[in-house]
């Protein structure tokens, strides 16, 4: 009878239902941490924190349901589902990007919706239903065992809230002990999730975004002084041997989608070169080829690369500048060169709203934007995110020829995009055989892009543009994430992908061809932020008055290191990765030295200053000598039929 009475109390207890919900959610989240995320757990304290950090979130959020007397179970199940959906969204996102979703990323998804389907579907599988099993179990229990359970008072919520706060503060205290100034100095979301959990990170992210908005509102012209002083102290003067060697020439940028540097000179088992044309540029002695060049993108990926190359500012640590800061004042390369008589244009085989380009390009000062409206977007010409590279370059040539010279142009390729699948009729090149379909496809996709580039160069030579144009080819970001490291170890012929090898996989190629200037392989370290000052100096434009964070790659004063958006850096003698220093040759951990610490401090300082410039919109308070601020309203992109490409202004409530 006692057992029956005990069971009766349990089935009538909303607290018992709540406890089961918390425990199931806790276990599921911990399993997800272990199976889906590579968080770099280094010690027993971090293991302990990883195990307990879901508890405070589960207690706090599901405890909210205890405030309701009539609908406790329904609300708890709804909250459980929302949190489960957030966890699963992070899992799918992490499978490709090795990163976590932020509020700005959600805003990006609204802009890029409808074009992410193929990539997202390829990252899901049938076993993912596991991440919603606790929701299903709770629904079943709510209609069976706990059918009569109701919340009688709100005192239980007060106790749960107190316990949740206590657990969180305990968690935060231990985290700060292992990682001092975690919340104020961490540029890496992995740290925040590892120490505080995915759900607490989301709260932190929301607070950061609110803070960012308030920072802009409170910024003033005095905030620019510190940045100007830093800029002047770190300015790299142009190399006299190259300054002005390309003066008056056209500029042609080509963004190589998802192209990593390990592909240069790589051969398949049968001896075939994957990228024979790019290899020829790397080895012809007439083109500058930088083999220690790194992408520095964040969550904005291709759009971040564009922002880096044209502004010499770093992207945001969360979200994309193209989405979140599209109304800022910028002093970008198209606007700078516009003052020198250049016509500027972008060619992109996708629709203008993707990455919010139709709005952002106006802020950068582009004269024209040739988007998908100008191309034949038939089924045979398109894949993944837009137009295939070969028809794209072919159809772009008449539009390029129509531009008034000198021009500053950018071509954004798309074919070499995850998941890298090729239509059979587009390639005869063999796929890889490394036990990973995505990695295997990458070789075919990269080869196709290489063929398209050769076709483009041949067209430039035929039309006489090649001999009067600076051509810059750059890999925008990595294509193969850490989730493919098992296969990548086979590709590279190494036992495993170590932290230093993984850092080297962030290398993307940079080619700069200047007619009449001898090139060759360049071994200096650099990143995308360094390209703008390098180009402007080649064109004979000194950058000393501009606020930028790049360093001329051809200058004798060039700093010989490159940072990543998460605060890590690489250099010839040391790599700093996830808070540790490594010998880049041996891969072994090495002790900190004053010289290493000096670079690390400068990296943190530079990222913070760049963030201040972007988040506070500081360029609105500063105008470089000789630069005329642009009015974005003057840039009305006309479609092929003469209709404005400018987006309609949305009013409140629409």
XYZ file of C-alpha atoms in Angstrom:
654
model
C 0.000 0.000 0.000
C 2.900 2.346 0.816
C 4.381 1.754 -2.638
C 1.029 2.463 -4.259
C 0.695 5.660 -2.257
C 4.197 6.741 -3.225
C 3.437 6.159 -6.901
C 0.238 8.172 -6.500
C 2.237 11.115 -5.124
C 4.723 10.905 -7.983
C 2.101 10.822 -10.727
C 0.406 13.856 -9.211
C 3.690 15.729 -8.809
C 4.622 18.389 -11.326
C 8.070 18.466 -9.680
C 8.671 14.822 -10.604
C 7.738 15.585 -14.217
C 10.039 18.600 -14.127
C 12.919 16.527 -12.702
C 12.565 13.916 -15.447
C 12.489 16.651 -18.103
C 15.668 18.240 -16.727
C 17.539 14.932 -16.427
C 16.624 13.754 -19.938
C 17.570 17.108 -21.428
C 20.837 17.199 -19.505
C 21.843 13.702 -20.678
C 20.911 14.449 -24.310
C 22.867 17.694 -24.348
C 25.951 16.096 -22.839
C 25.843 13.294 -25.421
C 25.573 15.932 -28.169
C 28.617 17.736 -26.757
C 30.632 14.538 -26.901
C 29.448 13.301 -30.299
C 28.941 16.451 -32.363
C 31.259 19.201 -31.128
C 35.042 19.366 -31.057
C 35.528 21.653 -28.087
C 39.159 20.912 -27.233
C 38.760 19.479 -23.735
C 42.230 19.609 -22.138
C 41.854 18.746 -18.443
C 39.593 17.194 -15.823
C 38.132 20.542 -14.794
C 36.976 21.181 -18.360
C 35.462 17.685 -18.487
C 33.561 18.443 -15.284
C 32.356 21.814 -16.567
C 31.187 20.258 -19.824
C 29.131 17.782 -17.811
C 27.438 20.323 -15.548
C 26.982 23.350 -17.793
C 23.627 22.195 -19.294
C 22.104 21.940 -15.813
C 21.633 25.633 -15.047
C 20.035 26.239 -18.455
C 17.675 23.291 -18.093
C 16.684 24.345 -14.584
C 16.139 27.985 -15.490
C 14.256 27.675 -18.775
C 12.108 24.652 -18.004
C 11.564 26.020 -14.525
C 9.635 28.881 -16.147
C 6.830 26.400 -16.744
C 6.377 26.094 -12.971
C 4.954 29.626 -12.925
C 1.814 28.303 -14.598
C -0.739 26.390 -12.553
C -2.879 25.036 -15.385
C -0.484 24.418 -18.274
C 2.749 23.412 -16.564
C 3.379 20.274 -18.620
C 2.459 21.836 -21.964
C 4.711 24.816 -21.407
C 7.551 22.586 -20.207
C 7.257 20.398 -23.308
C 7.196 23.492 -25.532
C 10.308 24.905 -23.859
C 12.013 21.522 -24.158
C 11.245 21.438 -27.878
C 12.529 24.989 -28.448
C 15.782 24.237 -26.612
C 16.111 20.935 -28.494
C 15.595 22.729 -31.789
C 18.273 25.269 -30.851
C 20.664 22.448 -29.977
C 19.951 20.616 -33.227
C 20.318 23.798 -35.303
C 23.744 24.273 -33.719
C 24.631 20.656 -34.491
C 23.760 20.966 -38.191
C 25.528 24.319 -38.452
C 28.596 22.978 -36.654
C 28.871 19.950 -38.940
C 30.033 22.232 -41.715
C 31.222 25.480 -40.166
C 32.737 24.168 -36.920
C 31.002 27.067 -35.237
C 27.858 27.919 -33.304
C 24.797 29.857 -34.374
C 24.507 33.439 -33.191
C 21.714 36.000 -33.402
C 23.342 37.669 -36.450
C 23.547 34.270 -38.169
C 19.794 33.911 -37.755
C 19.418 37.311 -39.407
C 21.702 36.130 -42.223
C 19.510 33.071 -42.710
C 16.558 35.359 -43.404
C 18.589 37.075 -46.117
C 19.942 33.844 -47.589
C 16.852 31.678 -47.150
C 15.864 29.484 -50.051
C 19.460 28.922 -51.153
C 20.758 26.914 -48.218
C 18.646 23.809 -48.783
C 21.155 21.511 -50.468
C 23.903 22.224 -47.963
C 21.621 21.830 -44.935
C 20.019 18.610 -46.184
C 23.400 17.019 -46.807
C 24.320 17.612 -43.155
C 21.277 15.822 -41.719
C 20.663 12.106 -41.200
C 17.907 9.837 -39.917
C 19.561 9.240 -36.539
C 19.167 12.924 -35.704
C 15.688 12.128 -34.347
C 17.599 11.231 -31.170
C 17.888 14.936 -30.369
C 14.118 15.125 -29.988
C 13.497 11.818 -28.189
C 13.230 13.476 -24.772
C 10.459 15.717 -26.133
C 8.637 12.645 -27.395
C 9.106 10.860 -24.062
C 7.738 13.880 -22.166
C 4.653 14.007 -24.386
C 3.978 10.329 -23.702
C 4.500 10.736 -19.939
C 2.264 13.823 -19.869
C -0.650 11.827 -21.251
C -0.026 8.667 -19.211
C 1.898 8.562 -15.928
C 1.633 12.291 -15.187
C -1.816 12.886 -16.622
C -3.099 14.304 -13.333
C -0.005 16.255 -12.311
C -0.620 19.967 -11.720
C 1.343 22.905 -10.310
C -0.168 23.975 -6.992
C 1.963 27.025 -6.154
C 4.880 29.129 -7.358
C 7.220 28.520 -4.455
C 8.758 25.585 -6.297
C 9.812 27.963 -9.085
C 11.587 30.238 -6.629
C 13.587 27.301 -5.291
C 14.393 26.083 -8.807
C 15.483 29.577 -9.879
C 17.735 29.896 -6.831
C 19.279 26.506 -7.576
C 19.752 27.417 -11.273
C 21.544 30.669 -10.413
C 23.708 28.898 -7.820
C 24.753 26.231 -10.327
C 25.521 28.875 -12.979
C 27.647 30.992 -10.640
C 29.499 27.875 -9.488
C 30.050 26.943 -13.149
C 31.225 30.468 -14.049
C 33.601 30.629 -11.094
C 35.340 27.397 -12.075
C 35.446 28.519 -15.717
C 37.090 31.839 -14.797
C 39.641 29.942 -12.761
C 40.637 27.865 -15.783
C 40.179 30.660 -18.354
C 40.556 34.130 -16.744
C 38.476 36.945 -18.279
C 36.445 34.405 -20.213
C 33.557 36.744 -20.971
C 35.616 39.844 -21.710
C 38.529 38.492 -23.778
C 37.302 35.406 -25.579
C 37.096 35.767 -29.362
C 36.352 32.052 -29.753
C 32.824 30.715 -29.332
C 34.236 27.243 -28.696
C 35.591 28.502 -25.384
C 32.246 29.912 -24.325
C 30.338 26.739 -25.180
C 32.990 24.518 -23.601
C 32.900 26.399 -20.312
C 29.324 27.709 -20.094
C 27.260 25.587 -22.480
C 25.411 26.171 -25.734
C 22.314 27.673 -24.089
C 24.144 30.073 -21.804
C 26.217 31.082 -24.822
C 23.010 32.046 -26.636
C 22.029 34.331 -23.740
C 25.517 35.850 -23.780
C 25.213 36.359 -27.543
C 21.904 38.203 -27.204
C 23.388 40.476 -24.525
C 26.446 41.166 -26.706
C 24.268 42.180 -29.647
C 22.242 44.555 -27.497
C 25.492 45.994 -26.159
C 26.834 46.405 -29.701
C 23.804 48.447 -30.715
C 24.179 50.682 -27.680
C 27.897 51.161 -28.370
C 27.168 52.754 -31.740
C 24.599 55.070 -30.213
C 27.069 56.271 -27.585
C 30.152 56.556 -29.832
C 31.694 59.945 -30.627
C 34.541 61.385 -32.704
C 36.926 61.110 -29.738
C 36.789 57.312 -30.056
C 38.687 57.533 -33.350
C 41.857 58.986 -31.820
C 43.069 55.754 -30.234
C 42.572 53.858 -33.480
C 44.359 56.556 -35.488
C 47.343 56.472 -33.144
C 47.582 52.699 -33.407
C 47.286 52.882 -37.176
C 50.068 55.451 -37.508
C 52.357 53.430 -35.235
C 51.834 50.269 -37.303
C 51.750 51.706 -40.813
C 53.933 49.845 -43.330
C 55.367 52.119 -45.988
C 55.211 50.887 -49.607
C 58.159 49.186 -51.250
C 59.757 51.725 -53.642
C 60.495 48.901 -56.059
C 56.765 48.249 -56.558
C 54.993 51.477 -55.626
C 53.001 52.770 -58.600
C 54.061 49.957 -60.955
C 50.403 49.316 -61.806
C 49.286 52.952 -61.870
C 46.267 53.471 -64.111
C 45.767 49.761 -64.784
C 42.460 47.924 -64.518
C 41.888 45.722 -61.457
C 40.244 42.307 -61.669
C 39.579 40.347 -58.486
C 38.459 36.724 -58.674
C 37.113 35.076 -55.528
C 37.906 31.345 -55.590
C 35.056 29.778 -53.668
C 36.124 27.470 -50.800
C 39.561 26.931 -52.343
C 42.348 25.841 -50.001
C 46.049 26.136 -50.706
C 46.903 22.452 -50.319
C 45.385 21.941 -53.779
C 48.183 23.904 -55.478
C 50.602 21.408 -57.089
C 48.561 18.490 -55.670
C 48.492 15.368 -57.836
C 46.018 12.487 -57.861
C 47.338 8.918 -57.503
C 47.418 8.573 -61.309
C 49.641 11.669 -61.567
C 47.002 14.118 -62.798
C 47.272 17.646 -61.422
C 44.035 18.844 -59.845
C 44.622 22.497 -60.769
C 47.119 22.614 -63.649
C 46.281 26.201 -64.610
C 46.686 27.626 -61.113
C 49.857 25.573 -60.759
C 51.229 27.250 -63.878
C 50.577 30.681 -62.342
C 52.292 29.642 -59.124
C 55.383 28.530 -60.999
C 55.660 30.917 -63.963
C 57.778 33.548 -62.185
C 55.577 36.277 -63.667
C 52.890 36.142 -60.982
C 53.230 36.783 -57.250
C 52.080 33.603 -55.511
C 51.810 33.825 -51.715
C 52.056 30.339 -50.209
C 51.639 31.411 -46.570
C 48.432 33.375 -47.036
C 45.466 32.747 -44.712
C 41.763 33.429 -44.804
C 40.548 35.455 -41.819
C 36.812 35.070 -42.177
C 34.282 34.591 -39.414
C 30.668 33.533 -39.724
C 30.166 35.666 -42.833
C 32.471 33.419 -44.902
C 32.520 34.695 -48.535
C 31.033 38.057 -47.579
C 33.622 38.403 -44.800
C 36.379 37.780 -47.336
C 34.968 40.543 -49.533
C 34.828 42.885 -46.539
C 38.437 42.122 -45.577
C 39.796 42.571 -49.081
C 38.083 45.900 -49.742
C 38.207 47.584 -46.347
C 41.296 46.111 -44.658
C 39.167 45.731 -41.531
C 38.403 42.468 -39.754
C 34.945 40.915 -39.886
C 32.721 40.628 -36.850
C 33.295 37.867 -34.321
C 29.610 36.996 -34.648
C 27.459 37.280 -37.736
C 28.408 39.135 -40.897
C 29.163 42.810 -41.509
C 27.198 42.543 -44.768
C 24.057 41.797 -42.745
C 24.533 43.508 -39.400
C 26.441 46.657 -40.350
C 25.113 47.382 -43.817
C 24.319 51.024 -43.012
C 27.769 51.918 -41.669
C 30.112 54.434 -43.245
C 32.982 52.774 -45.127
C 36.020 53.952 -47.083
C 36.325 50.907 -49.311
C 38.541 50.334 -52.326
C 35.776 50.988 -54.926
C 35.122 54.422 -53.396
C 38.841 55.251 -53.083
C 39.479 54.344 -56.706
C 36.305 56.089 -57.811
C 38.048 59.335 -56.850
C 40.843 58.333 -59.251
C 38.506 57.900 -62.213
C 37.849 54.167 -61.885
C 34.555 52.494 -62.787
C 33.668 49.700 -60.349
C 31.499 46.625 -60.809
C 30.766 43.196 -59.336
C 29.875 40.108 -61.393
C 27.991 37.410 -59.506
C 25.959 34.481 -60.823
C 23.491 34.618 -57.946
C 20.670 36.930 -56.957
C 21.437 40.375 -55.568
C 19.888 39.805 -52.145
C 22.168 36.888 -51.230
C 24.419 38.114 -48.404
C 22.529 41.412 -48.673
C 24.934 42.464 -51.422
C 22.547 44.857 -53.153
C 22.503 46.980 -49.995
C 26.119 46.552 -48.884
C 27.661 47.270 -52.292
C 26.045 50.707 -52.238
C 27.794 51.433 -48.940
C 31.116 50.326 -50.472
C 30.694 52.582 -53.492
C 30.285 50.078 -56.333
C 28.977 51.661 -59.527
C 27.364 48.545 -60.968
C 26.257 45.100 -59.827
C 25.742 42.419 -62.480
C 23.773 39.755 -60.610
C 21.693 36.752 -61.741
C 19.292 39.030 -63.636
C 22.005 39.460 -66.273
C 22.759 35.758 -66.726
C 21.096 32.704 -68.227
C 20.070 30.934 -65.021
C 18.732 27.840 -66.772
C 19.020 24.444 -65.108
C 22.007 23.324 -67.169
C 23.904 26.496 -66.198
C 23.303 26.415 -62.442
C 24.168 24.343 -59.380
C 24.259 24.822 -55.624
C 24.369 28.559 -55.002
C 24.053 29.868 -58.526
C 25.733 29.799 -61.894
C 28.403 27.325 -62.925
C 31.784 28.915 -63.418
C 32.291 28.218 -67.119
C 29.065 29.781 -68.456
C 29.414 32.492 -65.796
C 32.788 33.680 -67.086
C 31.691 33.292 -70.691
C 28.583 35.445 -70.209
C 30.486 37.979 -68.079
C 32.964 38.951 -70.797
C 30.653 41.193 -72.887
C 29.614 43.013 -69.708
C 33.244 43.466 -68.652
C 34.147 44.784 -72.081
C 31.355 47.345 -71.848
C 32.854 49.036 -68.776
C 34.705 52.327 -69.056
C 38.409 51.871 -68.302
C 40.180 51.936 -65.970
C 37.868 49.668 -64.005
C 37.896 47.948 -60.625
C 35.969 44.683 -60.821
C 35.243 41.577 -58.783
C 34.152 38.131 -59.969
C 32.657 35.735 -57.414
C 32.826 32.085 -58.451
C 30.346 29.550 -57.096
C 30.921 26.048 -58.477
C 33.455 24.958 -55.865
C 30.926 25.134 -53.039
C 29.983 22.569 -50.411
C 28.914 19.786 -50.911
C 31.022 19.997 -54.135
C 28.890 17.614 -56.176
C 29.347 17.896 -59.942
C 26.909 17.217 -62.760
C 28.331 14.248 -64.731
C 28.360 16.184 -68.008
C 30.602 18.896 -66.527
C 33.683 16.839 -65.692
C 35.640 13.739 -66.579
C 38.165 14.309 -63.804
C 38.292 11.442 -61.276
C 36.856 11.873 -57.800
C 39.082 11.222 -54.812
C 39.118 7.935 -52.943
C 39.547 8.942 -49.319
C 36.492 7.438 -47.659
C 34.555 10.718 -47.511
C 32.195 11.729 -50.312
C 32.524 15.460 -49.640
C 36.323 15.306 -49.767
C 36.199 13.060 -52.834
C 33.927 15.535 -54.655
C 36.215 18.436 -53.769
C 38.866 17.346 -56.287
C 36.418 17.273 -59.198
C 34.884 20.587 -58.234
C 38.268 22.309 -57.838
C 39.439 20.940 -61.198
C 36.320 22.322 -62.897
C 36.957 25.762 -61.386
C 40.570 25.612 -62.585
C 39.397 24.919 -66.148
C 36.961 27.840 -65.934
C 39.759 30.166 -64.775
C 41.949 29.184 -67.728
C 39.006 29.923 -70.024
C 38.620 33.351 -68.379
C 42.312 34.213 -68.713
C 42.274 33.165 -72.375
C 39.310 35.497 -72.956
C 41.114 38.390 -71.229
C 44.157 37.836 -73.433
C 42.041 37.621 -76.580
C 40.266 40.897 -75.764
C 43.481 42.740 -74.912
C 42.555 43.284 -71.248
C 45.184 40.942 -69.821
C 48.121 43.222 -70.643
C 46.595 46.231 -68.871
C 45.015 44.639 -65.794
C 46.171 43.703 -62.309
C 44.586 40.298 -61.694
C 44.152 39.067 -58.135
C 42.944 35.545 -57.399
C 42.227 34.607 -53.797
C 40.688 31.687 -51.918
C 37.908 33.185 -49.831
C 37.754 30.629 -46.989
C 38.248 26.945 -46.226
C 36.136 24.379 -48.057
C 36.699 21.287 -45.909
C 36.037 21.714 -42.198
C 37.578 19.787 -39.314
C 34.739 17.280 -39.566
C 36.593 15.809 -42.549
C 39.963 15.483 -40.819
C 40.065 11.683 -41.038
C 39.900 11.854 -44.822
C 42.178 14.896 -44.937
C 44.889 12.964 -43.110
C 44.794 10.485 -46.011
C 44.833 13.330 -48.547
C 47.936 14.842 -46.962
C 49.597 11.520 -46.179
C 49.920 12.152 -42.439
C 48.909 9.949 -39.463
C 46.442 12.549 -38.169
C 45.538 16.215 -38.425
C 47.326 17.979 -35.566
C 46.523 21.531 -34.427
C 49.387 22.965 -36.502
C 48.392 20.990 -39.605
C 44.821 22.162 -39.147
C 46.112 25.733 -38.972
C 47.999 25.205 -42.232
C 44.746 24.007 -43.826
C 43.419 27.526 -43.318
C 45.852 28.670 -46.003
C 44.128 29.877 -49.144
C 46.100 30.880 -52.238
C 46.742 34.465 -53.252
C 47.922 35.308 -56.777
C 48.709 38.847 -57.926
C 49.645 39.315 -61.585
C 50.949 42.756 -62.535
C 51.812 43.208 -66.247
C 55.491 43.973 -66.685
C 56.409 43.140 -63.076
C 58.377 40.013 -62.241
C 56.668 37.869 -59.623
C 57.570 34.540 -58.078
C 56.710 32.523 -54.976
C 56.426 34.688 -51.856
C 56.873 33.018 -48.462
C 55.942 35.906 -46.167
C 52.949 35.304 -43.888
C 49.827 37.364 -44.424
C 46.049 37.354 -44.609
C 43.123 38.843 -46.473
C 43.325 42.068 -44.462
C 46.727 42.736 -46.080
C 45.582 42.729 -49.704
C 44.065 46.218 -49.960
C 47.186 48.161 -48.927
C 49.256 45.906 -51.183
C 47.026 46.649 -54.182
C 46.670 50.382 -53.532
C 50.435 50.769 -53.218
C 50.890 48.956 -56.538
C 48.439 51.466 -58.023
C 50.486 54.353 -56.612
C 48.042 55.287 -53.811
C 49.606 55.688 -50.367
C 47.357 54.371 -47.586
C 48.916 56.199 -44.620
C 45.821 58.376 -44.030
C 43.327 55.507 -44.147
C 42.167 53.594 -41.094
C 42.992 50.015 -41.956
C 44.686 47.079 -40.257
C 46.452 45.450 -43.181
C 50.175 45.434 -43.866
C 51.550 45.712 -47.423
C 52.687 42.190 -48.311
C 55.458 43.538 -50.550
C 56.797 46.069 -48.043
C 60.144 45.412 -46.325
C 58.366 46.432 -43.104
C 55.583 43.846 -43.502
C 54.802 42.068 -40.236
C 55.366 38.369 -40.716
C 52.310 36.867 -39.019
C 48.609 36.418 -39.682
C 45.795 36.313 -37.171
C 42.525 34.426 -37.196
C 39.174 35.894 -36.251
C 39.102 33.784 -33.049
C 42.311 35.411 -31.738
C 44.771 32.689 -32.757
C 47.738 33.487 -34.985
C 50.367 31.807 -37.166
C 53.929 32.857 -37.976
C 57.166 31.260 -39.227
C 58.400 30.454 -35.719
C 55.300 29.895 -33.616
C 51.579 29.246 -33.889
C 49.206 30.233 -31.118
C 46.204 27.927 -31.223
C 43.494 27.616 -28.560
C 45.625 29.317 -25.936
C 48.762 27.222 -26.521
C 51.974 27.933 -28.417
C 53.211 25.387 -30.946
C 56.351 24.865 -32.961
C 54.879 24.938 -36.504
C 57.515 22.526 -37.808
C 57.315 19.787 -35.157
C 53.793 20.465 -33.915
C 55.003 20.319 -30.317
C 53.760 22.624 -27.565
C 56.404 25.208 -26.590
C 56.614 27.596 -23.606
C 55.580 31.215 -23.864
C 58.308 33.786 -24.531
C 58.116 37.601 -24.397
C 58.244 37.694 -28.203
C 55.310 35.271 -28.524
C 53.331 37.133 -25.878
C 53.973 40.391 -27.718
C 52.363 39.072 -30.916
C 49.461 37.625 -28.937
C 48.806 40.964 -27.239
C 48.949 42.805 -30.554
C 46.486 40.332 -32.092
C 43.982 40.944 -29.296
C 44.496 44.700 -29.517
C 44.062 44.775 -33.280
C 40.885 42.711 -33.237
C 39.420 44.886 -30.510
C 40.236 48.100 -32.377
C 38.796 46.796 -35.611
C 35.667 45.724 -33.725
C 35.395 49.231 -32.319
C 35.633 50.742 -35.803
C 32.909 48.454 -37.146
C 30.512 48.130 -34.202
C 30.674 51.827 -33.301
C 30.671 52.955 -36.949
C 33.669 55.168 -36.250
C 34.478 55.976 -39.866
C 31.503 58.346 -39.884
C 33.649 60.596 -37.681
C 36.792 60.489 -39.832
C 37.552 61.426 -43.446
C 41.039 60.715 -44.878
C 42.846 63.451 -46.738
C 41.711 63.528 -50.356
C 38.783 61.135 -49.835
C 35.289 62.316 -50.659
C 32.616 60.527 -48.580
C 30.140 58.702 -50.763
C 26.385 58.975 -50.702
C 24.966 55.437 -50.996
C 21.751 56.860 -52.438
C 23.684 57.805 -55.580
C 24.217 54.136 -56.412
C 21.087 52.875 -58.158
C 21.896 49.460 -59.665
C 19.921 49.075 -62.871
C 18.898 45.656 -64.101
C 19.320 44.551 -67.723
C 15.950 46.090 -68.622
C 16.748 49.397 -66.999
C 14.735 48.764 -63.841
C 16.304 49.727 -60.557
C 17.956 46.940 -58.612
C 17.638 49.004 -55.459
C 15.526 47.118 -52.871
C 12.181 48.526 -51.856
C 12.250 50.302 -48.531
C 10.428 48.218 -45.930
C 8.162 50.116 -43.573
C 7.448 49.143 -40.008
C 5.121 46.181 -39.692
C 5.649 44.827 -43.205
